[in-house]
Short mmCIF file of N, CA, C and O in Angstrom, two decimals:
data_model
loop_
_atom_site.label_atom_id
_atom_site.label_comp_id
_atom_site.label_asym_id
_atom_site.label_seq_id
_atom_site.Cartn_x
_atom_site.Cartn_y
_atom_site.Cartn_z
N MET X 105 -29.14 -55.05 9.18
CA MET X 105 -29.07 -53.39 9.72
C MET X 105 -27.70 -53.25 9.58
O MET X 105 -27.26 -52.78 11.08
N ALA X 106 -26.94 -54.50 9.44
CA ALA X 106 -25.38 -53.58 9.32
C ALA X 106 -25.25 -52.32 8.91
O ALA X 106 -25.79 -51.32 8.31
N GLY X 107 -24.21 -51.59 10.25
CA GLY X 107 -24.78 -49.83 9.75
C GLY X 107 -25.77 -48.89 9.94
O GLY X 107 -25.43 -47.85 9.57
N MET X 108 -26.45 -49.06 10.27
CA MET X 108 -27.58 -49.04 10.59
C MET X 108 -28.04 -48.50 12.00
O MET X 108 -28.06 -49.58 13.04
N ASP X 109 -28.13 -47.27 12.65
CA ASP X 109 -28.89 -46.90 14.08
C ASP X 109 -30.49 -47.24 13.31
O ASP X 109 -30.74 -47.49 12.76
N MET X 110 -31.21 -47.40 14.67
CA MET X 110 -32.50 -47.53 15.00
C MET X 110 -33.78 -47.28 14.69
O MET X 110 -34.12 -46.85 13.37
N ARG X 111 -32.44 -45.57 14.19
CA ARG X 111 -33.14 -44.02 13.85
C ARG X 111 -33.28 -44.59 12.43
O ARG X 111 -34.70 -44.67 11.49
N ASP X 112 -32.25 -44.42 11.61
CA ASP X 112 -32.08 -45.26 10.13
C ASP X 112 -32.64 -46.37 10.28
O ASP X 112 -33.80 -45.85 8.70
N HIS X 113 -32.88 -47.11 10.58
CA HIS X 113 -33.91 -48.81 11.03
C HIS X 113 -35.28 -48.09 10.38
O HIS X 113 -35.89 -48.26 8.95
N LEU X 114 -36.43 -47.72 11.30
CA LEU X 114 -36.84 -47.02 11.44
C LEU X 114 -37.78 -45.52 10.21
O LEU X 114 -38.49 -46.20 10.07
N VAL X 115 -36.68 -44.77 9.50
CA VAL X 115 -36.46 -43.91 8.84
C VAL X 115 -37.06 -44.82 7.18
O VAL X 115 -37.50 -44.75 6.93
N ASP X 116 -36.33 -46.07 7.45
CA ASP X 116 -36.37 -47.00 6.32
C ASP X 116 -36.65 -47.84 5.59
O ASP X 116 -38.24 -47.88 5.27
N VAL X 117 -38.24 -48.23 6.88
CA VAL X 117 -39.70 -48.92 7.08
C VAL X 117 -40.35 -47.95 7.01
O VAL X 117 -41.76 -48.62 5.83
N ALA X 118 -40.06 -46.74 7.54
CA ALA X 118 -41.66 -45.47 7.17
C ALA X 118 -41.53 -45.12 5.77
O ALA X 118 -42.67 -45.44 4.93
N MET X 119 -39.73 -44.91 5.42
CA MET X 119 -39.89 -44.73 4.20
C MET X 119 -41.07 -45.59 3.09
O MET X 119 -41.25 -45.36 2.50
N LYS X 120 -40.86 -46.87 3.67
CA LYS X 120 -40.77 -47.66 2.29
C LYS X 120 -42.35 -48.66 2.47
O LYS X 120 -43.78 -48.55 1.80
N ALA X 121 -42.77 -48.72 3.54
CA ALA X 121 -44.43 -48.24 4.06
C ALA X 121 -45.32 -47.39 3.19
O ALA X 121 -46.25 -46.51 2.41
N ALA X 122 -44.02 -45.93 3.92
CA ALA X 122 -45.32 -44.97 2.98
C ALA X 122 -44.88 -44.87 1.35
O ALA X 122 -45.97 -44.64 0.18
N ARG X 123 -44.31 -45.32 0.31
CA ARG X 123 -44.44 -45.78 -0.92
C ARG X 123 -45.84 -46.66 -1.31
O ARG X 123 -46.14 -46.65 -2.06
N SER X 124 -45.87 -47.41 -0.48
CA SER X 124 -46.75 -48.74 -0.38
C SER X 124 -48.38 -47.80 -0.04
O SER X 124 -49.15 -48.97 -0.54
N LEU X 125 -48.60 -46.30 0.43
CA LEU X 125 -49.68 -46.05 1.00
C LEU X 125 -50.93 -45.71 -0.29
O LEU X 125 -50.19 -45.07 -1.35
N LEU X 126 -51.71 -45.77 -0.26
CA LEU X 126 -53.55 -45.91 -1.56
C LEU X 126 -54.24 -45.20 -0.17
O LEU X 126 -54.67 -45.63 0.26
N VAL X 127 -54.22 -43.98 -0.38
CA VAL X 127 -55.79 -43.87 0.14
C VAL X 127 -56.67 -42.97 -1.77
O VAL X 127 -56.49 -42.58 -2.09
N ILE X 128 -58.06 -43.44 -1.38
CA ILE X 128 -59.33 -43.23 -1.88
C ILE X 128 -59.87 -43.14 -0.92
O ILE X 128 -60.48 -42.67 0.46
N VAL X 129 -60.10 -41.35 -2.08
CA VAL X 129 -60.74 -40.49 -0.96
C VAL X 129 -62.59 -40.39 -1.79
O VAL X 129 -62.01 -40.06 -3.32
N PRO X 130 -63.97 -40.45 -1.76
CA PRO X 130 -64.73 -40.31 -2.00
C PRO X 130 -64.89 -39.34 -3.23
O PRO X 130 -65.10 -37.80 -2.06
N SER X 131 -65.19 -38.31 -4.12
CA SER X 131 -66.08 -37.01 -4.39
C SER X 131 -67.30 -36.66 -4.21
O SER X 131 -68.47 -37.95 -4.09
N PRO X 132 -68.09 -35.38 -3.85
CA PRO X 132 -69.61 -36.19 -4.23
C PRO X 132 -70.35 -36.57 -4.69
O PRO X 132 -69.96 -35.93 -6.70
N PRO X 133 -71.43 -36.03 -4.91
CA PRO X 133 -71.78 -36.27 -6.69
C PRO X 133 -71.95 -35.30 -7.28
O PRO X 133 -72.07 -34.23 -6.62
N HIS X 134 -72.61 -35.63 -8.38
CA HIS X 134 -72.24 -33.80 -9.35
C HIS X 134 -73.48 -33.77 -10.08
O HIS X 134 -73.57 -32.39 -10.47
N ASP X 135 -74.72 -34.02 -8.99
CA ASP X 135 -76.02 -33.89 -9.61
C ASP X 135 -76.22 -32.44 -8.71
O ASP X 135 -75.59 -32.41 -7.95
N LYS X 136 -77.73 -32.23 -9.40
CA LYS X 136 -77.85 -30.85 -9.32
C LYS X 136 -78.06 -29.88 -7.63
O LYS X 136 -78.20 -28.66 -7.50
N GLY X 137 -79.05 -31.03 -8.51
CA GLY X 137 -79.68 -30.80 -6.76
C GLY X 137 -79.20 -31.40 -5.00
O GLY X 137 -79.30 -31.63 -3.98
N TYR X 138 -77.69 -32.09 -5.43
CA TYR X 138 -76.69 -32.55 -4.43
C TYR X 138 -76.88 -31.25 -3.15
O TYR X 138 -76.58 -31.24 -2.35
N PRO X 139 -76.08 -30.04 -3.51
CA PRO X 139 -76.06 -28.94 -2.51
C PRO X 139 -77.15 -28.85 -0.98
O PRO X 139 -77.28 -28.66 -0.06
N GLU X 140 -79.10 -28.58 -2.04
CA GLU X 140 -80.18 -28.80 -1.55
C GLU X 140 -80.25 -30.25 -0.72
O GLU X 140 -80.88 -29.25 0.63
N PHE X 141 -79.47 -31.17 -1.13
CA PHE X 141 -79.52 -31.94 -0.20
C PHE X 141 -79.32 -32.23 1.55
O PHE X 141 -79.36 -32.27 1.90
N LYS X 142 -78.05 -31.64 1.04
CA LYS X 142 -76.66 -32.01 2.11
C LYS X 142 -77.32 -30.56 2.83
O LYS X 142 -77.38 -31.13 4.32
N ASP X 143 -77.59 -29.16 2.44
CA ASP X 143 -77.79 -28.46 3.56
C ASP X 143 -79.94 -28.48 4.51
O ASP X 143 -79.87 -28.92 5.84
N LYS X 144 -80.41 -29.78 4.18
CA LYS X 144 -81.59 -30.12 4.49
C LYS X 144 -80.90 -31.79 5.91
O LYS X 144 -81.72 -31.22 6.46
N VAL X 145 -79.65 -32.51 4.79
CA VAL X 145 -79.62 -32.74 5.99
C VAL X 145 -79.13 -32.62 7.30
O VAL X 145 -79.16 -32.89 8.44
N ARG X 146 -78.53 -31.64 7.06
CA ARG X 146 -77.71 -30.64 7.87
C ARG X 146 -79.02 -29.94 8.63
O ARG X 146 -78.24 -29.95 9.99
N ASN X 147 -79.53 -29.51 7.83
CA ASN X 147 -80.55 -29.06 8.63
C ASN X 147 -81.16 -30.47 9.99
O ASN X 147 -81.98 -29.47 11.27
N TYR X 148 -81.83 -30.80 9.26
CA TYR X 148 -82.33 -32.31 9.59
C TYR X 148 -81.36 -32.99 11.40
O TYR X 148 -81.90 -33.45 12.41
N ASN X 149 -80.78 -32.92 10.93
CA ASN X 149 -79.22 -33.24 12.10
C ASN X 149 -79.23 -32.67 13.08
O ASN X 149 -79.40 -33.28 14.76
N MET X 150 -79.47 -31.17 13.32
CA MET X 150 -79.59 -30.55 14.00
C MET X 150 -80.88 -30.07 14.53
O MET X 150 -80.69 -29.38 15.57
N GLY X 151 -81.55 -30.42 14.50
CA GLY X 151 -83.09 -30.78 14.65
C GLY X 151 -82.82 -31.61 15.86
O GLY X 151 -82.85 -32.10 15.58
N ASP X 152 -84.83 -31.96 16.38
CA ASP X 152 -85.01 -33.22 17.16
C ASP X 152 -85.38 -34.25 16.27
O ASP X 152 -85.90 -33.77 15.01
N PRO X 153 -84.64 -35.48 17.06
CA PRO X 153 -84.37 -36.35 17.93
C PRO X 153 -82.98 -35.95 17.70
O PRO X 153 -82.45 -36.47 18.51
N PHE X 154 -81.82 -35.33 17.09
CA PHE X 154 -80.30 -36.18 16.77
C PHE X 154 -80.70 -34.52 17.89
O PHE X 154 -79.12 -35.72 17.92
N ASN X 155 -79.96 -33.52 17.65
CA ASN X 155 -79.83 -32.40 17.89
C ASN X 155 -78.18 -32.17 17.61
O ASN X 155 -77.57 -32.56 19.04
N PHE X 156 -77.71 -32.90 16.71
CA PHE X 156 -76.25 -32.63 16.48
C PHE X 156 -75.81 -31.12 16.23
O PHE X 156 -76.70 -30.29 15.48
N PRO X 157 -74.79 -30.48 17.55
CA PRO X 157 -74.55 -29.76 16.45
C PRO X 157 -74.12 -29.40 15.06
O PRO X 157 -72.91 -30.47 14.73
N ASN X 158 -74.29 -27.94 14.84
CA ASN X 158 -73.15 -27.67 12.96
C ASN X 158 -71.43 -26.57 13.65
O ASN X 158 -71.00 -26.23 13.94
N ARG X 159 -70.90 -27.69 14.03
CA ARG X 159 -68.87 -27.48 14.11
C ARG X 159 -68.62 -26.99 13.08
O ARG X 159 -67.41 -27.17 13.19
N LEU X 160 -69.23 -26.88 11.69
CA LEU X 160 -68.24 -26.99 10.51
C LEU X 160 -68.53 -25.11 10.59
O LEU X 160 -69.27 -24.73 9.70
N PRO X 161 -67.42 -24.84 10.53
CA PRO X 161 -67.50 -23.52 10.06
C PRO X 161 -66.91 -22.58 9.19
O PRO X 161 -67.31 -21.56 8.99
N PHE X 162 -66.90 -23.66 8.20
CA PHE X 162 -66.21 -23.14 7.50
C PHE X 162 -67.06 -23.05 5.96
O PHE X 162 -67.56 -24.09 6.17
N ALA X 163 -67.20 -21.88 5.03
CA ALA X 163 -68.48 -22.34 4.32
C ALA X 163 -68.41 -22.75 3.24
O ALA X 163 -69.29 -23.81 2.81
N LYS X 164 -66.89 -23.04 2.43
CA LYS X 164 -67.14 -23.97 1.33
C LYS X 164 -65.52 -24.33 1.62
O LYS X 164 -64.78 -24.45 2.00
N VAL X 165 -65.47 -25.43 1.38
CA VAL X 165 -64.42 -26.18 1.44
C VAL X 165 -64.10 -26.54 -0.03
O VAL X 165 -64.52 -26.92 -0.29
N SER X 166 -61.91 -26.55 -0.71
CA SER X 166 -62.03 -26.39 -1.96
C SER X 166 -60.73 -27.60 -1.45
O SER X 166 -60.10 -28.73 -0.65
N SER X 167 -60.90 -28.87 -2.57
CA SER X 167 -59.78 -30.01 -3.26
C SER X 167 -59.38 -30.17 -3.92
O SER X 167 -59.73 -29.30 -5.34
N SER X 168 -58.93 -30.86 -3.89
CA SER X 168 -57.61 -30.45 -5.38
C SER X 168 -57.19 -32.33 -5.31
O SER X 168 -57.36 -33.60 -4.63
N VAL X 169 -57.10 -33.05 -6.97
CA VAL X 169 -56.44 -34.07 -6.81
C VAL X 169 -55.46 -34.51 -7.71
O VAL X 169 -54.76 -33.29 -8.27
N LEU X 170 -54.54 -35.27 -6.75
CA LEU X 170 -53.31 -35.26 -6.98
C LEU X 170 -52.90 -36.40 -7.90
O LEU X 170 -54.41 -37.77 -6.41
N SER X 171 -52.49 -37.09 -8.95
CA SER X 171 -52.19 -38.27 -9.22
C SER X 171 -51.11 -38.72 -9.05
O SER X 171 -50.09 -37.90 -9.06
N ILE X 172 -50.53 -39.58 -8.13
CA ILE X 172 -49.08 -40.18 -8.12
C ILE X 172 -48.74 -41.35 -8.53
O ILE X 172 -49.56 -42.93 -8.08
N LYS X 173 -47.55 -41.20 -9.93
CA LYS X 173 -47.28 -43.06 -10.33
C LYS X 173 -46.50 -43.93 -9.30
O LYS X 173 -44.99 -42.81 -8.64
N PRO X 174 -46.35 -45.06 -8.99
CA PRO X 174 -46.08 -45.45 -8.30
C PRO X 174 -44.67 -45.73 -8.35
O PRO X 174 -44.55 -46.15 -9.45
N GLN X 175 -43.42 -46.36 -7.99
CA GLN X 175 -42.01 -46.09 -7.82
C GLN X 175 -41.64 -48.25 -7.86
O GLN X 175 -42.83 -48.24 -6.78
N THR X 176 -41.35 -48.02 -8.92
CA THR X 176 -40.96 -49.25 -9.15
C THR X 176 -39.16 -49.28 -8.79
O THR X 176 -38.30 -48.31 -9.32
N HIS X 177 -39.50 -50.13 -7.84
CA HIS X 177 -37.33 -50.59 -7.56
C HIS X 177 -37.24 -51.81 -7.63
O HIS X 177 -37.90 -53.14 -7.96
N CYS X 178 -35.81 -51.78 -8.21
CA CYS X 178 -35.47 -53.68 -9.06
C CYS X 178 -35.05 -54.06 -7.79
O CYS X 178 -34.39 -53.62 -6.74
#
């Protein structure tokens, strides 16, 4: 760590960790009946005996896929 202060060291460590980050996110099923199934589950969850509030104010959530090629270092 010669010539590096603690902040520079932490930034270096964070950058190395971020290069190794892999996030796996499932996609919803592509079945035609899935939206109706999802609505039924939401409605059942709001009723007895669960009584979960529907706290999702968003009508529709869009998502995108980003493909990242890992960097290789010598």
